[in-house]
């Protein structure tokens, strides 16, 4: 019995030679390629925390959250201007206006911004505003979009598809790499499983992190917000992701602000700034203990 | 504990009012909307069989398969000119040249054609050649593509995503409907499950057929080739799909032809013309016994 | 990276040599071993229909259902005396009293009975009453129970575990075979998948049927009731299972009876006797058309 | 459309009132019940580390591993005397002889032992030797076994089934509780998902930990060995589990010993004593930083 389409990790050198650790001689080692988005370095010694609202819903809300995540110590701002929604009748984001608001938030806080692009015809436009382009889960295998993202010259945050195997995910990254763009950061965000919906939104799959690191030199981060879908799991999931070796976190944050109201999208998974502080303290303490261990070793 | 993003069938009237049976008064009944692609009628009394090569690989191969499926009794021709592949280094289809070959096959056989489009910028071009546009599994939630497909005025074959819930699938169809295009046929093609890869490519989910029919008036067909990925399961899967109430089948066929060679894509799941004949005979015999039962009833 | 516990179909000759088609010379062919339970033959030309209540809840209910399924044409009676329930506070079945009621139903209708046994200490007792012992999904890998079932000398109906791979399922059957008992009928009953609970209880996996037949000579049947969990899907699922090559069906039936009340267990998936008749007529018509085809061929 | 068997967390007060936090007035708080196995306390301030060989394969091997895990700082010894194996032809454990060897290891090291029991007829015997009884994943819904375990008076380690929902898992625990035994520790060990087998054995589901804690007062630990199936993921998975709030770890360890040989079972997932030391150091450092935080707070 022969099954069409069956591939395994052994096929990766053929599927994605440009990003395969086994193929690229320079990456025989266990080193990670450092990907830069403005001043932010993914894959370096310290995990990167990206935080911000799910969606840019208004100027007030976005600036309030941006200030709060900056104060908490996040290094980069996230926020959706173009939002993929299950229903076409749901709020689809503010579009270009959302990009303007994000730019203003960057000016004020100094945080570089990452935001999603869904349409290959808009890659150039979004790239004018953003420091890093996000390809969302629904579009992980939207190949024309990946090609445009590759051509944009911007660093790309490539989320894992909801049911993507590791081979499919790295194959998607190869589409970007083939356009000459190796500035790619992978992002695990939970997968579909039988248990999804009972106590969490998706199933956070941390084991994929060391598997990614074994197969490619690209950095990999974790989105604890979409993978759990439950705000009071986000801190634990964040710390666990760091303990599992993640190069960073992508976190949704909501906060009170002038004219405050609950966010329209995914309110149930957003954390407040205080919780974000706890996560950053956890990272600090791990960095310190590493330095201490090294000092001891000397 | 509140989980972000949790929706169920009860949310469908909000998610997809335009295609929801419960919302649309004219569809209180159990009737299916008939969707036409050229002379072919989806959702009528007789299930529609679409057959053809996975990919248009050459003029000879495509014409040979087209003649064979016509002879076997298929009503419509499938074939990929633009192929989404896991690796960017794999054959991506013949593109426009493939569309020309499909047109020639239509001229010769009289079969209308359905072919995939992946890029919103190419919808207009593909729509010039095709009688029906296919949106593939990887692009089920590629919303800019769905919007362009909706605007094209062509009937759309919308495949289910590899891990799409029924709500997500019907939400995707609503994006097409919102552009004023209700000429939509849904296509189940197997989903991801723990067992995938052991003895079948994906997990054929026939139970979704009556669930689709309960929630919407759009016709729904089944792709037995991708759902099993094993050629000697395709006949059984086809008959089972018909027995489960499917409005049609989308089947990959390969055959010997001048300059014959095994197909490049997914050879392990293609059936030969003789097997296609068996499937069409199964449909014939069911049609006959229905007519007999009705005659008896009178 | 080496993963513990990874096995595939290629390991079956080692995992289950006694039931592996590839190992057993006498089964090089595609023939199925006929397993008999009283006068009933599984694996013969005609699919076997087993029907009856989910649970033996009372004498009246059981006799009423037994008469109805006999009248509809079922060949064997099912009914649970010992019921595995998610909560220990739920009704656990009538136990020995239930076995007495089943015996009475057999005396009256002439139908042989299959009933579940969960406890290795009760195998001997249940075997005194039953014509066939059922091992339920929850106990597919309850090895001491399988060993006792093997020793009982009775034919065994072995349901697939809720997340069992084909290798695990056939490995479980081998525990029975190792005790010298090859009278085993396998039963697919739906597996867990991300979609479970949205529109069906479990995910009916019909593709496993030809895979079972390729790997072993044991007959395999389908339980359309537990796999869908929705009564108005059961007829379609039954016909599809037969079309996919299943050697039989195991169906839950409920009916009005003296002192009638809705069944306590799983009422939502039980069909009425009229629907059972439809299923048996579908089998009849397939048998007839086969005979006609053979006659034509001569 | 009504689906049989659909339950959710809202049904837990009915399914498992004895262990439901919402039902038991004394556990309105967020406190965990402390479960003791000999001197070991599950659910206290410090996570418990259980370590040892997958299977008791010989006296030498077991004593060597026991000494090594004691030296590394583990508090409890694990090891299988009765092993559930996919094939009946595979090594099934040393049985009673294995229990004797475990007893000797306890005498020498002082570590209490936990070992699996699969057969209700052997619960009494195993309980004579073990300080804690393990119910394995395959037997999570083996209700007669759970009842005997409940009656044994011993603390029980109840592993989650390979595809068990949280409701099914807590329902299983309730079978033990109903016999008057609340000395139950739950153990997450990875679940089945589409990705299983590609880069990990099962899918480690850490999000279930806070969900367990919200629904019951019973402690919950994590088995990083079976959930990943890859030895070089075990340290990361262990640290992540602790960061996620786990009350402990159950880890497979192998080591060189007199007459050394690779373990027969699951060698690919066993770690060495040095890695176990790293895990214990991680726990130490977390305990210290907590104490420091509290001191600061004062």
Coordinates of C-alpha atoms in Angstrom, one line a residue, chain A residues 1-244:
Chain A
X1 CA 0.0 0.0 0.0
X2 CA 1.6 3.2 -1.1
X3 CA 0.3 6.5 0.3
X4 CA 0.5 9.7 -1.7
X5 CA 2.0 12.7 -0.1
X6 CA 3.8 11.0 2.8
X7 CA 6.9 12.9 3.8
X8 CA 9.0 12.9 7.0
X9 CA 11.9 14.8 8.4
X10 CA 14.3 12.9 6.2
X11 CA 12.8 14.7 3.2
X12 CA 13.7 18.2 4.6
X13 CA 17.0 18.5 2.7
X14 CA 15.0 18.1 -0.5
X15 CA 12.0 20.2 0.6
X16 CA 13.9 23.2 2.1
X17 CA 17.6 23.0 1.3
X18 CA 18.1 26.8 1.8
X19 CA 17.0 26.7 5.5
X20 CA 18.0 23.1 6.3
X21 CA 20.7 22.8 8.9
X22 CA 21.8 19.5 7.4
X23 CA 22.3 21.1 3.9
X24 CA 23.8 24.4 4.8
X25 CA 27.5 23.7 5.7
X26 CA 27.8 26.9 7.7
X27 CA 25.2 25.7 10.1
X28 CA 26.5 22.2 11.0
X29 CA 26.8 23.6 14.4
X30 CA 23.8 24.2 16.8
X31 CA 23.9 27.9 16.3
X32 CA 20.9 30.0 15.5
X33 CA 20.9 32.7 12.8
X34 CA 20.3 36.0 14.3
X35 CA 17.3 37.8 12.6
X36 CA 17.1 41.5 13.1
X37 CA 14.0 43.6 13.0
X38 CA 15.1 47.1 13.7
X39 CA 17.2 47.0 16.8
X40 CA 15.6 43.7 18.0
X41 CA 17.6 40.5 17.6
X42 CA 15.8 37.2 17.4
X43 CA 18.0 34.1 18.1
X44 CA 20.5 35.9 20.3
X45 CA 21.2 35.1 24.0
X46 CA 18.0 36.8 25.3
X47 CA 14.5 35.8 24.3
X48 CA 12.5 38.6 22.6
X49 CA 9.1 39.7 23.9
X50 CA 6.7 41.1 21.4
X51 CA 3.5 42.4 22.9
X52 CA 0.5 44.5 22.0
X53 CA -3.1 44.4 21.2
X54 CA -4.7 41.7 19.1
X55 CA -6.2 44.3 16.8
X56 CA -5.6 48.0 16.4
X57 CA -9.1 49.1 17.3
X58 CA -8.5 52.8 17.9
X59 CA -5.7 55.3 18.4
X60 CA -6.3 55.6 22.1
X61 CA -6.4 51.9 22.7
X62 CA -3.3 51.2 20.7
X63 CA -1.2 54.0 22.2
X64 CA -2.3 53.0 25.7
X65 CA -1.3 49.4 25.2
X66 CA 1.9 50.4 23.4
X67 CA 3.0 52.6 26.4
X68 CA 2.1 49.8 28.8
X69 CA 4.1 47.1 27.1
X70 CA 7.0 49.5 26.6
X71 CA 6.9 50.2 30.4
X72 CA 6.7 46.5 31.1
X73 CA 9.9 45.9 29.1
X74 CA 8.7 44.4 25.9
X75 CA 11.0 45.1 22.9
X76 CA 8.6 45.1 20.1
X77 CA 5.0 46.0 19.4
X78 CA 2.4 43.8 17.8
X79 CA -1.1 44.8 16.5
X80 CA -3.3 43.8 13.7
X81 CA -4.4 46.3 11.1
X82 CA -5.7 43.7 8.6
X83 CA -7.5 41.0 10.6
X84 CA -8.5 37.6 9.2
X85 CA -11.8 36.7 10.7
X86 CA -13.9 33.6 10.4
X87 CA -16.9 35.6 9.3
X88 CA -16.8 38.3 6.6
X89 CA -19.4 40.2 8.7
X90 CA -17.0 40.6 11.6
X91 CA -14.7 43.6 12.1
X92 CA -11.8 43.2 9.6
X93 CA -9.4 45.7 11.1
X94 CA -8.8 49.4 10.4
X95 CA -6.6 48.7 7.4
X96 CA -4.3 51.5 6.3
X97 CA -5.6 53.7 9.1
X98 CA -4.4 51.0 11.5
X99 CA -1.0 51.2 10.0
X100 CA -0.9 54.9 10.7
X101 CA -1.8 54.4 14.3
X102 CA 0.9 51.7 14.7
X103 CA 3.5 54.1 13.2
X104 CA 2.5 56.7 15.7
X105 CA 2.8 54.2 18.5
X106 CA 6.3 53.4 17.2
X107 CA 7.3 57.1 17.1
X108 CA 6.1 57.6 20.6
X109 CA 7.5 54.4 22.3
X110 CA 10.5 53.7 20.0
X111 CA 9.2 50.1 19.7
X112 CA 9.5 48.5 16.2
X113 CA 6.3 47.0 15.0
X114 CA 5.2 43.7 13.5
X115 CA 1.8 43.4 11.8
X116 CA 0.0 40.9 9.6
X117 CA -0.3 41.1 5.9
X118 CA -2.8 38.8 4.1
X119 CA -2.9 40.0 0.6
X120 CA 0.0 39.8 -1.8
X121 CA -1.1 43.1 -3.4
X122 CA -0.7 44.8 0.0
X123 CA 2.8 43.5 0.9
X124 CA 4.5 46.6 -0.4
X125 CA 2.2 49.0 1.4
X126 CA 2.4 47.2 4.7
X127 CA 6.2 46.9 4.3
X128 CA 6.4 50.7 4.2
X129 CA 5.0 50.9 7.7
X130 CA 6.1 47.7 9.5
X131 CA 9.5 46.7 10.7
X132 CA 8.5 43.0 10.4
X133 CA 5.7 41.3 8.4
X134 CA 3.6 38.7 10.0
X135 CA 2.2 35.8 7.9
X136 CA -0.7 34.3 9.9
X137 CA -1.7 30.7 10.5
X138 CA -4.5 30.7 7.9
X139 CA -2.0 31.9 5.3
X140 CA 1.0 29.7 6.1
X141 CA 0.6 27.9 2.8
X142 CA -0.6 31.0 0.8
X143 CA 2.4 30.7 -1.6
X144 CA 1.9 33.9 -3.6
X145 CA 1.8 35.8 -0.4
X146 CA 5.0 34.1 0.8
X147 CA 6.8 34.9 -2.4
X148 CA 5.8 38.6 -2.1
X149 CA 6.9 38.6 1.6
X150 CA 10.2 37.1 0.4
X151 CA 10.7 39.9 -2.1
X152 CA 9.8 42.6 0.4
X153 CA 13.2 42.6 2.0
X154 CA 11.6 42.8 5.4
X155 CA 12.0 40.2 8.2
X156 CA 9.1 37.8 8.3
X157 CA 7.3 36.3 11.2
X158 CA 5.9 33.0 9.9
X159 CA 3.2 31.5 12.1
X160 CA 2.6 27.7 12.0
X161 CA -0.6 26.6 10.3
X162 CA -3.3 25.2 12.5
X163 CA -2.5 21.6 11.4
X164 CA 0.8 22.0 9.8
X165 CA 3.4 19.3 10.1
X166 CA 7.0 20.4 10.7
X167 CA 7.7 19.6 7.0
X168 CA 4.9 21.7 5.8
X169 CA 5.9 24.6 8.0
X170 CA 9.6 24.6 6.9
X171 CA 8.5 24.1 3.3
X172 CA 6.5 27.3 3.7
X173 CA 9.5 29.1 5.1
X174 CA 11.5 27.9 2.1
X175 CA 9.2 29.9 -0.2
X176 CA 10.4 33.0 1.5
X177 CA 14.0 31.9 1.5
X178 CA 13.9 31.1 -2.2
X179 CA 13.3 34.8 -2.9
X180 CA 16.6 35.6 -1.2
X181 CA 15.2 36.5 2.2
X182 CA 16.5 34.5 5.1
X183 CA 15.2 37.0 7.7
X184 CA 12.6 34.6 8.9
X185 CA 11.4 33.9 12.4
X186 CA 9.1 30.9 13.0
X187 CA 6.2 31.1 15.5
X188 CA 4.4 28.2 17.1
X189 CA 0.8 29.2 18.0
X190 CA -1.0 26.0 19.0
X191 CA -2.4 23.3 16.8
X192 CA -5.7 21.6 16.4
X193 CA -6.3 18.5 18.4
X194 CA -9.3 16.5 19.8
X195 CA -9.0 18.4 23.1
X196 CA -9.2 21.8 21.6
X197 CA -12.2 23.8 22.9
X198 CA -12.6 21.8 26.1
X199 CA -10.2 23.8 28.3
X200 CA -7.9 25.6 25.8
X201 CA -8.4 27.1 22.4
X202 CA -5.7 25.1 20.6
X203 CA -3.0 22.7 21.8
X204 CA 0.3 24.4 22.6
X205 CA 3.0 22.2 21.1
X206 CA 6.3 23.1 22.7
X207 CA 8.0 19.9 21.6
X208 CA 8.2 21.4 18.1
X209 CA 10.8 24.0 19.4
X210 CA 13.8 21.6 19.8
X211 CA 12.7 19.8 16.6
X212 CA 12.7 23.1 14.7
X213 CA 16.2 23.9 16.1
X214 CA 17.5 20.5 15.0
X215 CA 16.3 20.9 11.4
X216 CA 16.9 24.6 10.7
X217 CA 19.0 27.5 11.9
X218 CA 16.1 29.9 11.9
X219 CA 14.9 31.3 15.3
X220 CA 11.5 30.1 16.6
X221 CA 9.2 31.9 19.1
X222 CA 5.9 31.0 20.7
X223 CA 2.5 32.7 20.8
X224 CA 1.0 31.8 24.2
X225 CA -2.1 33.8 23.6
X226 CA -3.6 32.0 20.6
X227 CA -2.3 28.6 21.7
X228 CA -4.1 28.6 25.0
X229 CA -6.9 31.1 24.3
X230 CA -7.3 31.6 28.1
X231 CA -5.8 34.7 29.7
X232 CA -4.9 33.1 33.0
X233 CA -2.8 30.4 31.2
X234 CA -0.7 32.9 29.3
X235 CA 1.9 33.6 32.0
X236 CA 2.5 29.9 32.6
X237 CA 2.6 29.1 28.9
X238 CA 5.1 31.9 28.4
X239 CA 7.5 30.7 31.1
X240 CA 7.2 27.1 29.9
X241 CA 8.0 28.2 26.3
X242 CA 11.1 30.0 27.6
X243 CA 12.1 27.0 29.6
X244 CA 11.6 24.8 26.5

